[in-house]
Amino acid sequence: MSLVLDPAAQDLLFREARTANTFTDEPVTDEQMQAIYDLVKYGPTAFNQSPLRITLVRSPEARERLVRHMAEGNRPKTAAAPLVAILSADNEFHDELPQLLPHFPQAKDAFFSERPAREGAALLNSALQAAYFIVGVRAAGLAAGPMTGLDFEGVRKEFLDDDHTPLMVVNIGRPGPDAWFPRSPRLSYEQVVTTV
C-alpha cells in the first residue's frame, strides 16, 4: 500500500529534509511564520493543551544575547541564520484549557492543578508540537536547524521566565552552501516495530 501524500511532498517533509547548518541571507518573514503556525497548530496534543511557545529572535541585540548561550559549535550558524526560534514549554498552559477544551473546562483543575503534573504534560506535548513545527518549516519550503547544544538555564533566564522550560533553538531559512551533513543511517522497520 502506498502513502496518500504525493511523493514530492514526502521527500520535502521527510526523505530529502535534513538539519540545515548553513543558510542564505534571504529573510524569513512574519507572514511565513504565521503560515507555519497556522498549519502546525492543528497537530494533536493531550487535552488539546497546546503548551508550545515560540520566541522569535529577530533583533541583532537579542541574537547576540542568544549566541552567548549556545554551545561553541552552534554559535556561528545561530549568528548567521535568517531567523532563530526558541521553542519552550509553558508550564502554566492549563490557564488556556477552558478556551482550548470548551466541552471539558474542568480539566484545568481535575488534572493539572499541581505543578509537577503540568510540567510533565507540558514537556511531552510541547516536544510533540516542536516536531510538528519542524515539519511545518519544511512545508513552507524552508530548512530547520534544531539544536539542543545550549545553556538551557541561561536561555530561560535571558528570554523566558520560571513558567517556561526551553526545549530547543531552531535556526530557520533557505539552505545555504554545504548546508547538509551526509544522511545518517536509520533503523529498519524490523528493528523498531514489534507485533504482539
Coordinates of C-alpha atoms in Angstrom, one line a residue:
M1 CA 0.0 0.0 0.0
S2 CA 1.4 3.4 -0.9
L3 CA 1.0 6.6 1.1
V4 CA -1.7 9.1 0.0
L5 CA 0.7 12.0 0.3
D6 CA 2.3 12.9 -3.0
P7 CA 5.9 11.5 -3.3
A8 CA 7.3 15.0 -3.8
A9 CA 5.7 16.2 -0.6
Q10 CA 7.0 13.1 1.2
D11 CA 10.5 14.0 0.0
L12 CA 10.1 17.6 1.0
L13 CA 8.9 16.8 4.5
F14 CA 11.0 13.7 5.3
R15 CA 13.2 11.9 2.8
E16 CA 15.2 14.8 1.5
A17 CA 14.9 17.0 4.6
R18 CA 17.8 17.4 6.9
T19 CA 19.0 19.6 9.7
A20 CA 20.5 22.7 7.9
N21 CA 23.8 24.0 9.1
T22 CA 24.2 27.0 6.7
F23 CA 21.6 29.4 5.3
T24 CA 21.3 32.0 2.6
D25 CA 20.7 35.6 3.7
E26 CA 17.1 35.6 2.4
P27 CA 14.9 36.8 5.2
V28 CA 12.2 34.7 6.8
T29 CA 9.1 36.9 7.0
D30 CA 6.4 37.2 9.7
E31 CA 3.9 36.1 7.1
Q32 CA 5.8 32.8 6.6
M33 CA 6.0 32.2 10.3
Q34 CA 2.2 32.9 10.6
A35 CA 1.5 30.4 7.8
I36 CA 3.7 27.8 9.5
Y37 CA 1.9 28.3 12.8
D38 CA -1.5 28.3 11.2
L39 CA -0.7 24.9 9.8
V40 CA 1.0 23.2 12.7
K41 CA -1.4 24.4 15.4
Y42 CA -3.7 21.6 14.3
G43 CA -1.3 18.8 15.4
P44 CA -2.8 16.9 18.3
T45 CA -1.8 17.2 21.9
A46 CA -3.4 15.6 25.0
F47 CA -6.4 17.6 26.1
N48 CA -5.6 19.9 23.3
Q49 CA -3.3 21.6 25.8
S50 CA -1.0 23.2 23.2
P51 CA 1.8 24.1 25.6
L52 CA 4.4 25.1 23.0
R53 CA 5.6 28.7 23.0
I54 CA 7.7 30.2 20.3
T55 CA 10.1 33.1 20.8
L56 CA 11.3 34.6 17.5
V57 CA 14.8 36.1 17.9
R58 CA 15.0 38.9 15.2
S59 CA 16.9 41.8 16.6
P60 CA 20.7 41.9 16.4
E61 CA 20.8 42.6 20.2
A62 CA 18.7 39.6 21.1
R63 CA 20.6 37.4 18.6
E64 CA 23.9 38.4 20.3
R65 CA 22.4 37.6 23.7
L66 CA 21.2 34.2 22.5
V67 CA 24.5 33.2 20.8
R68 CA 26.3 33.6 24.1
H69 CA 24.2 30.7 25.5
M70 CA 24.8 28.4 22.5
A71 CA 27.4 25.6 22.5
E72 CA 30.5 26.8 20.7
G73 CA 29.9 24.7 17.6
N74 CA 26.3 26.1 17.3
R75 CA 27.3 29.8 17.7
P76 CA 28.3 30.7 14.1
K77 CA 25.2 29.2 12.5
T78 CA 22.9 30.7 15.1
A79 CA 24.5 34.1 14.5
A80 CA 24.1 33.8 10.7
A81 CA 20.7 32.2 10.3
P82 CA 18.0 34.5 8.9
L83 CA 15.7 33.7 11.8
V84 CA 16.1 31.8 15.1
A85 CA 13.2 30.5 17.2
I86 CA 13.4 29.4 20.9
L87 CA 10.9 26.7 21.5
S88 CA 9.7 26.3 25.1
A89 CA 7.1 24.6 27.2
D90 CA 4.6 26.7 29.0
N91 CA 4.1 25.1 32.4
E92 CA 1.0 27.3 33.0
F93 CA -0.7 26.0 29.8
H94 CA -3.7 25.0 32.0
D95 CA -4.9 28.6 32.1
E96 CA -5.8 28.3 28.5
L97 CA -7.7 25.0 28.8
P98 CA -11.2 26.5 29.3
Q99 CA -10.7 28.1 25.8
L100 CA -8.9 25.1 24.2
L101 CA -11.2 22.4 25.7
P102 CA -14.6 24.1 26.0
H103 CA -16.5 20.8 26.3
F104 CA -14.4 19.9 29.4
P105 CA -13.3 23.1 31.1
Q106 CA -12.9 21.4 34.5
A107 CA -9.9 19.5 33.1
K108 CA -7.8 22.5 34.2
D109 CA -8.4 21.7 37.9
A110 CA -9.2 18.0 37.6
F111 CA -5.8 17.0 36.0
F112 CA -3.5 20.0 36.1
S113 CA -3.9 21.8 39.4
E114 CA -0.4 20.6 40.6
R115 CA 2.7 22.0 39.0
P116 CA 4.6 18.6 38.7
A117 CA 1.7 17.2 36.6
R118 CA 1.7 20.3 34.4
E119 CA 5.5 20.2 33.9
G120 CA 5.4 16.6 32.8
A121 CA 2.5 17.2 30.4
A122 CA 3.9 20.4 29.1
L123 CA 7.3 18.8 28.3
L124 CA 5.8 15.8 26.5
N125 CA 3.2 17.7 24.5
S126 CA 5.4 20.7 23.6
A127 CA 8.1 18.3 22.3
L128 CA 5.4 16.8 20.1
Q129 CA 4.5 20.2 18.9
A130 CA 8.2 21.1 18.3
A131 CA 8.3 18.1 15.9
Y132 CA 5.2 19.5 14.1
F133 CA 6.9 22.9 14.0
I134 CA 10.0 21.5 12.2
V135 CA 7.8 19.7 9.7
G136 CA 5.8 22.9 9.2
V137 CA 9.1 24.8 8.5
R138 CA 9.9 22.2 5.8
A139 CA 6.3 22.5 4.4
A140 CA 7.0 26.2 3.9
G141 CA 10.0 25.3 1.7
L142 CA 12.4 26.4 4.4
A143 CA 15.0 24.4 6.3
A144 CA 15.2 24.0 10.0
G145 CA 18.3 23.6 12.1
P146 CA 17.1 22.3 15.5
M147 CA 19.7 22.3 18.3
T148 CA 19.8 21.3 21.9
G149 CA 23.5 22.3 22.4
L150 CA 22.9 25.3 24.6
D151 CA 22.8 26.5 28.1
F152 CA 19.1 25.9 28.9
E153 CA 19.1 27.7 32.2
G154 CA 20.9 30.7 30.6
V155 CA 18.4 30.8 27.8
R156 CA 15.5 30.6 30.2
K157 CA 16.8 33.4 32.3
E158 CA 17.7 35.6 29.3
F159 CA 14.5 35.1 27.3
L160 CA 11.8 33.3 29.3
D161 CA 10.6 33.1 32.9
D162 CA 10.2 30.5 35.6
D163 CA 6.9 29.3 34.0
H164 CA 8.6 28.3 30.7
T165 CA 11.1 25.5 30.1
P166 CA 13.3 25.8 27.0
L167 CA 13.3 22.8 24.7
M168 CA 15.5 23.7 21.8
V169 CA 16.6 26.5 19.5
V170 CA 15.8 26.2 15.8
N171 CA 17.6 28.1 13.0
I172 CA 15.3 28.8 10.1
G173 CA 15.9 29.9 6.5
R174 CA 16.7 28.8 3.0
P175 CA 19.6 26.3 3.0
G176 CA 23.0 27.8 2.0
P177 CA 26.1 26.2 0.5
D178 CA 27.1 22.8 2.0
A179 CA 24.0 23.0 4.3
W180 CA 23.8 19.3 4.9
F181 CA 25.8 16.6 6.5
P182 CA 25.6 13.2 4.8
R183 CA 22.4 11.4 5.7
S184 CA 22.9 9.2 8.7
P185 CA 21.5 5.6 8.8
R186 CA 18.1 4.9 10.2
L187 CA 16.8 1.8 12.0
S188 CA 14.8 -0.7 9.9
Y189 CA 11.1 -1.4 10.4
E190 CA 12.0 -4.8 11.9
Q191 CA 14.3 -3.2 14.4
V192 CA 11.6 -0.8 15.6
V193 CA 8.2 -2.5 15.3
T194 CA 7.1 -5.4 17.4
T195 CA 3.7 -7.1 16.9
V196 CA 2.2 -8.7 20.0

